Every structure is written in C-alpha cells, then in structure tokens.
CSV table of C-alpha atoms and ligand atoms in Angstrom, one decimal:
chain,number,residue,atom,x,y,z
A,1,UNK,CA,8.2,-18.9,-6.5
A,2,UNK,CA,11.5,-20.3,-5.5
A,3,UNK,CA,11.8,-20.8,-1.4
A,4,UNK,CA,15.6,-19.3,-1.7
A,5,UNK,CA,14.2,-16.2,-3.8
A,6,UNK,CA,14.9,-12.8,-1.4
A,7,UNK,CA,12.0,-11.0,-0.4
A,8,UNK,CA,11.9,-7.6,-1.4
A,9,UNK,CA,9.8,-6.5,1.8
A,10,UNK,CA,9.7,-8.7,4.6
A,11,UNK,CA,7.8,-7.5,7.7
A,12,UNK,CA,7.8,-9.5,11.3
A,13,UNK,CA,5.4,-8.7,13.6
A,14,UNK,CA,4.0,-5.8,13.3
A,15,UNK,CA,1.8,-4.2,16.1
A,16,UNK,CA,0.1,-0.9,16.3
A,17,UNK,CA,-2.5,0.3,19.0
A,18,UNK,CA,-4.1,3.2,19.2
A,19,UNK,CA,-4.2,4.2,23.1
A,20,UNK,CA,-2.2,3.2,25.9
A,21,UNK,CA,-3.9,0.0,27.1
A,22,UNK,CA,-4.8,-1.4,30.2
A,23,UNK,CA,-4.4,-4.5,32.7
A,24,UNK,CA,-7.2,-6.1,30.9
A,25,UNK,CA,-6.8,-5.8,27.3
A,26,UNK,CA,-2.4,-6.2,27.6
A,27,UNK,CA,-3.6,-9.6,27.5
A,28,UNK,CA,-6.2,-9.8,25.7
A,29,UNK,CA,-8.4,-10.5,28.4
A,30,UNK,CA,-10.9,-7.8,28.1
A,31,UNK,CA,-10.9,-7.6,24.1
A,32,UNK,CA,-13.9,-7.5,22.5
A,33,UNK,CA,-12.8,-8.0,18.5
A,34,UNK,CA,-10.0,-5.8,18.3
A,35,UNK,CA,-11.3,-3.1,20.8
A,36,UNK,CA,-10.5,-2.6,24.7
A,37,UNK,CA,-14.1,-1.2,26.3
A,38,UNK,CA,-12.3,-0.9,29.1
A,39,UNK,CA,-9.8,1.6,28.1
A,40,UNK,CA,-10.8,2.6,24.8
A,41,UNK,CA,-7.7,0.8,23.4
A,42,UNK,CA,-7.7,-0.3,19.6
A,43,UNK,CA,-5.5,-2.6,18.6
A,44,UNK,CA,-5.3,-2.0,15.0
A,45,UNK,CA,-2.7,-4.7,13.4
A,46,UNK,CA,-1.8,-7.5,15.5
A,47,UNK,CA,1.3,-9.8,15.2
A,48,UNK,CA,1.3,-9.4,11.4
A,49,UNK,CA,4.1,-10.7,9.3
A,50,UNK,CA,4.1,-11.7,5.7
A,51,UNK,CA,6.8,-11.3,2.6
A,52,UNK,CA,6.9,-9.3,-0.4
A,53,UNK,CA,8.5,-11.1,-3.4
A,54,UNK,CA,10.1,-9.6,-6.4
A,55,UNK,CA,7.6,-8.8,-8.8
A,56,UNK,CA,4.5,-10.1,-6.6
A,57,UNK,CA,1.6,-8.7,-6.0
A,58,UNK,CA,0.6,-9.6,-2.9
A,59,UNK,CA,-3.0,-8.6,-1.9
A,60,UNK,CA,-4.4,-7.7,1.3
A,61,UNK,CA,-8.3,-8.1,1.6
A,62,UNK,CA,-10.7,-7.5,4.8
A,63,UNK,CA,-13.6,-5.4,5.9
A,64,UNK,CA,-13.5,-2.2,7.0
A,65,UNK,CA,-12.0,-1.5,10.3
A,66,UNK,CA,-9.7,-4.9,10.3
A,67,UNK,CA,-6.3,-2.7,9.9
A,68,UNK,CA,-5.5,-3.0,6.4
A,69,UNK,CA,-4.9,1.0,5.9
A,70,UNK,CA,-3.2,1.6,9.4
A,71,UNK,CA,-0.5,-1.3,8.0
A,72,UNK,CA,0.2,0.4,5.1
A,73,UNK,CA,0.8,3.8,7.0
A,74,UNK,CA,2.8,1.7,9.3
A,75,UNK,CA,4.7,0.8,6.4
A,76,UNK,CA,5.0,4.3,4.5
A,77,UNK,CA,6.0,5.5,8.0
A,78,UNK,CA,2.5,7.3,7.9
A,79,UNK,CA,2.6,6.0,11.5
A,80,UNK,CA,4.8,4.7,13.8
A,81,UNK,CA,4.6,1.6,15.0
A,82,UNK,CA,4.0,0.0,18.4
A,83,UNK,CA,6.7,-2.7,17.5
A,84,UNK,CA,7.7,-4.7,14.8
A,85,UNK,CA,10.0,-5.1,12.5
A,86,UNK,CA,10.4,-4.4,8.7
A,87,UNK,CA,13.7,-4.8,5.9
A,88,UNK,CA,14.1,-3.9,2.4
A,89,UNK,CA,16.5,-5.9,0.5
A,90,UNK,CA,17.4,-2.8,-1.0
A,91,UNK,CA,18.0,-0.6,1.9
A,92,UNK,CA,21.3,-1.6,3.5
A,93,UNK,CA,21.0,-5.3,1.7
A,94,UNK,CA,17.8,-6.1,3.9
A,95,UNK,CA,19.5,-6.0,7.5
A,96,UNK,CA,18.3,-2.8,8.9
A,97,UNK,CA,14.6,-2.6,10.6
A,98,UNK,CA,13.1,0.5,9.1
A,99,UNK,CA,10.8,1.2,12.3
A,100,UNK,CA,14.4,1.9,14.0
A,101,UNK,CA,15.5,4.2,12.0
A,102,UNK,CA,15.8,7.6,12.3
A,103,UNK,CA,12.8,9.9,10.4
A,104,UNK,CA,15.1,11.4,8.5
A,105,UNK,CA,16.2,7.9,7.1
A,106,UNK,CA,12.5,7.0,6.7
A,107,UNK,CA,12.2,9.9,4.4
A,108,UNK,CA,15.0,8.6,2.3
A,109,UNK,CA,13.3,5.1,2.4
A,110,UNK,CA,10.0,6.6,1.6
A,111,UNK,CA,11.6,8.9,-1.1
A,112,UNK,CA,13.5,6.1,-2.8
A,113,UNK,CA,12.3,2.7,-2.7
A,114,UNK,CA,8.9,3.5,-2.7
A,115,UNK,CA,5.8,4.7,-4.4
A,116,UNK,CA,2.0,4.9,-2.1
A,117,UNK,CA,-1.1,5.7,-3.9
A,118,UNK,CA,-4.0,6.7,-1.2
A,119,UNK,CA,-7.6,5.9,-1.6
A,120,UNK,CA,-8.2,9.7,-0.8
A,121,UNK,CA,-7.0,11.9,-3.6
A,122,UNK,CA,-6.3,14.7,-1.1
A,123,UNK,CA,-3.8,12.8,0.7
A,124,UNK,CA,-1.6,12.2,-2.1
A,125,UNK,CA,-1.5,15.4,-4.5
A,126,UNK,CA,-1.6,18.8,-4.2
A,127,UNK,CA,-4.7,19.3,-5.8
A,128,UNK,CA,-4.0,23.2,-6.6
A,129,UNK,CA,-0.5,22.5,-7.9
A,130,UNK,CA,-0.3,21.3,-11.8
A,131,UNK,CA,0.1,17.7,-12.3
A,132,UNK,CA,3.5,17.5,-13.5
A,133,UNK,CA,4.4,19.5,-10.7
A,134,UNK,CA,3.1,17.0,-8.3
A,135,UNK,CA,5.1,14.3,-9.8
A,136,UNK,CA,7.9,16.7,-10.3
A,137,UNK,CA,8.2,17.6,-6.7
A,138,UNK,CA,8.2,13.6,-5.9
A,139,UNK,CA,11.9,13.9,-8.0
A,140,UNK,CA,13.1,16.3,-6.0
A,141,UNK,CA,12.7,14.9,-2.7
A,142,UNK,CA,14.6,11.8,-4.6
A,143,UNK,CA,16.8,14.5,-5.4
A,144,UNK,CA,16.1,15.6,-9.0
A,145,UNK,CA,17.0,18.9,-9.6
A,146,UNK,CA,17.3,19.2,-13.5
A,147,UNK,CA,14.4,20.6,-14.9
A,148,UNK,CA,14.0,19.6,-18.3
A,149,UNK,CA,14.9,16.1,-17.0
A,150,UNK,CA,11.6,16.4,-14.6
A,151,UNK,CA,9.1,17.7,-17.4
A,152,UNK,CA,10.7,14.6,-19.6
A,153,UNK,CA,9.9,12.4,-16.9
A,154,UNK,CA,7.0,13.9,-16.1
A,155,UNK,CA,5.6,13.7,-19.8
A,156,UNK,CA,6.8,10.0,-20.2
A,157,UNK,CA,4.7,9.3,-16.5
A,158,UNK,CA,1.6,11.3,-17.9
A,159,UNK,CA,1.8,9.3,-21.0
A,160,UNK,CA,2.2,6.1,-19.2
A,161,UNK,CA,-1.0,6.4,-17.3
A,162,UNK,CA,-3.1,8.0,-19.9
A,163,UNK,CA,-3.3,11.4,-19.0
A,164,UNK,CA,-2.9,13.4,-22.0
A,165,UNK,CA,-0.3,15.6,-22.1
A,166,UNK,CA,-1.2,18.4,-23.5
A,167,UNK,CA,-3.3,18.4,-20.3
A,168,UNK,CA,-0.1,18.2,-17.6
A,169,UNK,CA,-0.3,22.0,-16.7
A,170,UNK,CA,-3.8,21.3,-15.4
A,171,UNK,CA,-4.5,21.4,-11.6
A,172,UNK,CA,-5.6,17.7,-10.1
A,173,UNK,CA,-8.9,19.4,-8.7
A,174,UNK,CA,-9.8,20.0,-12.3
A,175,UNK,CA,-9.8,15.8,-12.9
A,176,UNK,CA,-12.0,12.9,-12.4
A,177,UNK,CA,-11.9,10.7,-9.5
A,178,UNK,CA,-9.7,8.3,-12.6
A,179,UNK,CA,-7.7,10.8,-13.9
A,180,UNK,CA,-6.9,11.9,-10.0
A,181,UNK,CA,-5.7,8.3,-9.2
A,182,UNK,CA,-3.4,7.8,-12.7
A,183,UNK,CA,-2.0,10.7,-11.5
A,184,UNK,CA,-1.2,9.8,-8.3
A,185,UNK,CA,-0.1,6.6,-9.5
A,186,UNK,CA,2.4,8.4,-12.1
A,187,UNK,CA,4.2,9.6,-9.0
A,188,UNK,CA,4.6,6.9,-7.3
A,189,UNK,CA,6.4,5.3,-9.9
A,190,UNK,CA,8.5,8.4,-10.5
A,191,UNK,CA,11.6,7.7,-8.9
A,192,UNK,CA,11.7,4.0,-9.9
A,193,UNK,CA,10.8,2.1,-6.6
A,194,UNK,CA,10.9,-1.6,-6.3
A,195,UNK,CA,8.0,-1.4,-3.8
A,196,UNK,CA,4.4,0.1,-4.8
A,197,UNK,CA,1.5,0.6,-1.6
A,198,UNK,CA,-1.4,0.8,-3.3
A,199,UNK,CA,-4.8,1.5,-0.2
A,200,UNK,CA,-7.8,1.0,-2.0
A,201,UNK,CA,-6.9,3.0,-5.1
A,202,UNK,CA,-10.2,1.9,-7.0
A,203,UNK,CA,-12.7,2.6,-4.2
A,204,UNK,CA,-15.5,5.1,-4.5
A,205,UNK,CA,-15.0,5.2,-8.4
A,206,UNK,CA,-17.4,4.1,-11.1
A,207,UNK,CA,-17.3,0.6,-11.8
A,208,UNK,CA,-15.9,1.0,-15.8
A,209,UNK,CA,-13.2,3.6,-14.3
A,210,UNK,CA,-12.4,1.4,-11.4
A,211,UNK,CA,-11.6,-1.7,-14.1
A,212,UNK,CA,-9.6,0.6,-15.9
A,213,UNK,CA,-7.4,1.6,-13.2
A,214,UNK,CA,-6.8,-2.0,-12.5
A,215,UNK,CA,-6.1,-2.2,-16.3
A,216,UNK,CA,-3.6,0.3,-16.0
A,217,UNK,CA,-2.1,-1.2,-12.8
A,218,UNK,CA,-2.0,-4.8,-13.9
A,219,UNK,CA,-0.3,-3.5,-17.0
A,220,UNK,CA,2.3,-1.5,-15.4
A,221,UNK,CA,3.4,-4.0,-13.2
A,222,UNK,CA,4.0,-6.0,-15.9
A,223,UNK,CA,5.8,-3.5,-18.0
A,224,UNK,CA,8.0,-2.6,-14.8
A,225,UNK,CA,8.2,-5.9,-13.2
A,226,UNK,CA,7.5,-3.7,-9.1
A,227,UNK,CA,6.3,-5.4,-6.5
A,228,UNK,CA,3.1,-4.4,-5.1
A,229,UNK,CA,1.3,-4.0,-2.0
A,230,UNK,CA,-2.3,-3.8,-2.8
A,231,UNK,CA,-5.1,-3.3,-0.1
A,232,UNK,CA,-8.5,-3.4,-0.6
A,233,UNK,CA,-11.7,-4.6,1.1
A,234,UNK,CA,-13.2,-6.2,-2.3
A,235,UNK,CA,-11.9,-9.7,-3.3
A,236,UNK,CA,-12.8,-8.2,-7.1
A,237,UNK,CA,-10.3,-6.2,-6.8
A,238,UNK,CA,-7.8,-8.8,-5.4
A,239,UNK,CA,-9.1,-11.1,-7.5
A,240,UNK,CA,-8.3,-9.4,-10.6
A,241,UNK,CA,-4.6,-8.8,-9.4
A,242,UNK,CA,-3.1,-10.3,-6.8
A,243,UNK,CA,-1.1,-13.2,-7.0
A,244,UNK,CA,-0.4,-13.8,-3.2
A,245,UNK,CA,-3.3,-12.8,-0.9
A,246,UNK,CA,-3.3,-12.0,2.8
A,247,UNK,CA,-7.0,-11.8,4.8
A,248,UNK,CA,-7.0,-9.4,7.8
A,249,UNK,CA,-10.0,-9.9,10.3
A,250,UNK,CA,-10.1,-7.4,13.6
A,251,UNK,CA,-6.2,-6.3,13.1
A,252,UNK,CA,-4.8,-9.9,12.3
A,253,UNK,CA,-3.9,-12.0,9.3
A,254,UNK,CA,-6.0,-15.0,9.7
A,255,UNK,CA,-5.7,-16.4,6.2
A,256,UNK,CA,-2.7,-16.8,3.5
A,257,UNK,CA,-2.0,-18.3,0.2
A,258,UNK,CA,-1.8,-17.9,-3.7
A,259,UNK,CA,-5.1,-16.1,-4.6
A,260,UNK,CA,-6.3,-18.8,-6.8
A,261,UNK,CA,-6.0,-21.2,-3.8
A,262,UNK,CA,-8.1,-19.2,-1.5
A,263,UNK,CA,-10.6,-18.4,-3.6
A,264,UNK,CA,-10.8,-22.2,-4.5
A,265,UNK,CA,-10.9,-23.2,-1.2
A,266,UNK,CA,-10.5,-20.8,1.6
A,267,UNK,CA,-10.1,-22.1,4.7
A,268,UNK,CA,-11.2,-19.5,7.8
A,269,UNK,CA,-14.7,-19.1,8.3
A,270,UNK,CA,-14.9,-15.3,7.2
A,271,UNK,CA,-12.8,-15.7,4.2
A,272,UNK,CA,-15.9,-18.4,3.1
A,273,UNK,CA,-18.0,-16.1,3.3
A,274,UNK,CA,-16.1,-13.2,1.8
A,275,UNK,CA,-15.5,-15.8,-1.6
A,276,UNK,CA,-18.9,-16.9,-1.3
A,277,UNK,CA,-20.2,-13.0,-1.4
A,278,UNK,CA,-18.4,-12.9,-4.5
A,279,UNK,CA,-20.1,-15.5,-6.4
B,301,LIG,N1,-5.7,7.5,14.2
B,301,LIG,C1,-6.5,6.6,14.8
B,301,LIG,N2,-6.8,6.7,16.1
B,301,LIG,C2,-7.6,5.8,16.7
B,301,LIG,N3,-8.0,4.7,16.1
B,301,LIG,C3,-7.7,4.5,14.8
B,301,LIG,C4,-6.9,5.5,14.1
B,301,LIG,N4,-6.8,5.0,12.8
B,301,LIG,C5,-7.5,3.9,12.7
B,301,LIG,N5,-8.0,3.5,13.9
B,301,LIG,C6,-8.8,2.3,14.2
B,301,LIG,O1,-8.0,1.2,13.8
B,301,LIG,C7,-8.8,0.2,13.3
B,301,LIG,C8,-8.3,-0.1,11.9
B,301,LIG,O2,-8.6,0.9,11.0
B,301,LIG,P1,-8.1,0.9,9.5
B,301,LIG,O3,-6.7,0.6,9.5
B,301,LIG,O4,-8.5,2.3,8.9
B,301,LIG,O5,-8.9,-0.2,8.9
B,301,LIG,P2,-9.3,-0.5,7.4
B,301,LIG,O6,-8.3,0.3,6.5
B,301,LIG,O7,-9.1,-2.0,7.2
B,301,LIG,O8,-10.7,-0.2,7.2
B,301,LIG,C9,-10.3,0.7,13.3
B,301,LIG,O9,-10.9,0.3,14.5
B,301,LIG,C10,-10.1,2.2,13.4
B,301,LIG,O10,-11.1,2.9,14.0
B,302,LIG,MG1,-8.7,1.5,4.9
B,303,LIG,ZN1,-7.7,-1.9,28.0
C-alpha cells in the first residue's frame, strides 16, 4: 500500500466513556482494566486511531468487553463520542470531523457513504417488513424515490447475496440466521458506499453458514472493490479476511499490522495468546 495513498476513513483519537468520571479514574489512577470502581465509569475506547485504505479490509479483533462494537457505533453515529475525531475522503474531500457535525449531516453520512451490518439481526431489519422493502427503504433515505428502480435494485442485491428472488416478498423473521445476515448485508451495499461496518456478522451462526457468509463477503469486496471495517472477537474470522488487523484489549488498540504479520509474529502478550488459541 502506497504511503501517499488517501485513506478513505481516517479516525484520530477516539474516546468514549460511559459515565461521568471521577478525580481518580480522569487520570487513570483508580482504573482497574478499563473500569472506574470508584465511580462506575467505563471507558470503552481509549485514544484509538487507525486508517481505512481504499479497498482494505482492515480487521478489528479482541475479547468481549474491549470496545470493538461501541467503536463502530461511534463510527455509524450509533453513539456519540466523548472526543475524537473522524474524516471521510468522500465527505467534503476528507476535511470535515464527522463527530462535529450536525445529526442531520450524520444521517446524510450514514445514508450515503456507508453500509453497517449488526451482529443482532433485530438491529438492522425490520423483521416484519418484506426484504426488498428493507433494502428498499435504505434507498429512500439516500433519496430513491422511483419504484421500479428500487425493486430492480432490490432484485440485483437479493441476487447478489444469494437470496432467491422469487423469495424477496418474504418477511426477514421467516429466514435463517444466514439468510437474515445476506440480507442485511444487501442493504448495506444498496446505495453504493465506499465504507462497509461489518460487527460480528458471522457470530452465533453455524459454522458451514458462518464460512459462507465470509464467502460471500470476501467475494463482494472483491467484486466491488469497498473498504471494510470488520470487527469480530475470532482471529478465524479475521484471519480469513482481513488484510490489515487492529487488536483492541480493555478499550485500546495495543497491536497493528498486516494480518499475515501478526499472526506470524505478534508482538503484545495477549495477541500471543489469541494466535496461539488459534493453532
Ligand atoms: N450503553 C452502555 N452503557 C454502559 N456501558 C457500556 C454500554 N455499552 C457498552 N458498555 C461497556 O463498554 C465496554 C465495551 O463494550 P463493547 O463495545 O460492547 O465491547 P465488545 O464489542 O468488544 O464486546 C464494556 O465494558 C461494556 O460493558
Ligand atoms: Mg461487540
Ligand atoms: Zn472514577
């Protein structure tokens, strides 16, 4: 990856606590992992920066608890942040902070330039609405209105992710834990974003559907050339697709580097054991 090459996301320390904090945790003082007993305090993502490339995917791999999902509703605007900063090159050429704007302009973002795909079902679809109709109302709030248009789109999506069509007037509640996530993933990808979030999309599903929902990813970002953001607390799964990989521990990043380089030789202590787990 060329040094000069413009990152697509970029994102500059990024904090987000949940509570108010105290006199002994502001500092750190009275910190016990991430967590203020004092005052209850969490400290969920700490100081965390990191690029996104064009056409990466960068992974993002720690246990549960070390902040990975509360910095990618940070970044969908899920949440706000405590500070930080974030630009997309393609929102206003990279030189406005997304946490500063207004939340009508972080719907735009959201709307536009990117696609999330959450590891609960629930919190992405409408499971009672059909499954076109899930994608299609994605277009509209990118400002679609033409309706044959949207059941085009939404047949080519369908298609795309395996979900027959003759099937796309079927509810979401009516699918399997797969079929739910291809559907989510279809829309995503509706309105053509350069940026993907992608929170443990494979968790909780069998093991032969789980590899081919990474099938399906890994061959879409190919096909589409986005760049994703992929979380999950499984090296596997980061393994099999990520070429840049981040390690989170207790809200920080305490480990970066190509994928293949920190499997071969990682360098914190918990990311040994995290490869070693996986041998
Ligand atoms: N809404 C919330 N209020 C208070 N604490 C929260 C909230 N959401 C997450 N946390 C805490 O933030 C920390 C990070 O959680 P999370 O981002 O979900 O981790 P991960 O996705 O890596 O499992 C955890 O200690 C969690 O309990
Ligand atoms: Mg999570
Ligand atoms: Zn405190």
């Amino acid at each position: 990856m060329a040094e000069f090459e413009v990152p697509v996301l970029s994102i500059k320390n990024l904090n987000k606590q949940f509570g108010k904090g105290c006199l002994h945790c502001q500092d750190g003082e009275s910190l016990v992992k991430n967590y203020c007993p004092i005052c209850g305090t969490v400290y969920a993502c700490r100081d965390v920066s990191f690029d996104v490339f064009p056409g990466e995917v960068l992974g993002i791999v720690g246990e549960s608890g070390s902040g990975k999902s509360t910095l990618m509703q940070c970044l969908y605007f899920d949440q706000e942040v405590s500070a930080g900063e974030a630009y997309l090159a393609d929102y206003h050429h990279g030189e406005r902070n997304l946490f500063q704007e207004s939340s009508q302009q972080q719907r735009y973002i959201r709307n536009h330039i990117m696609g999330k795909v959450y590891q609960n079902p629930l919190m992405g679809l409408k499971m009672n609405f059909s499954s076109i109709g899930n994608i299609a109302e994605k277009l509209i709030a990118a400002g679609s209105h033409h309706v044959g248009m949207m059941e085009n789109r939404g047949m080519e999506l369908l298609n795309k992710v395996n979900i027959p069509v003759h099937r796309r007037k079927e509810a979401p509640k009516n699918f399997s834990g797969g079929m739910q996530q291809r559907v989510q993933i279809a829309k995503a990808l509706s309105n053509r974003p350069p940026l993907l979030l992608l929170d443990e999309v494979t968790t909780g599903l069998d093991l032969s559907v789980q590899a081919s929902v990474l099938d399906l990813i890994k061959s879409l970002q190919r096909e589409l050339n986005i760049s994703i953001v992929l979380v999950s607390h499984d090296l596997g799964v980061i393994r099999m697709l990520a070429d840049r990989t981040l390690v989170m521990l207790e809200g920080k990043v305490i480990e970066q580097g190509l994928t293949d380089q920190i499997l071969e030789d990682p360098q914190h202590q918990y990311t040994q054991q995290l490869v070693h787990s996986l041998l």
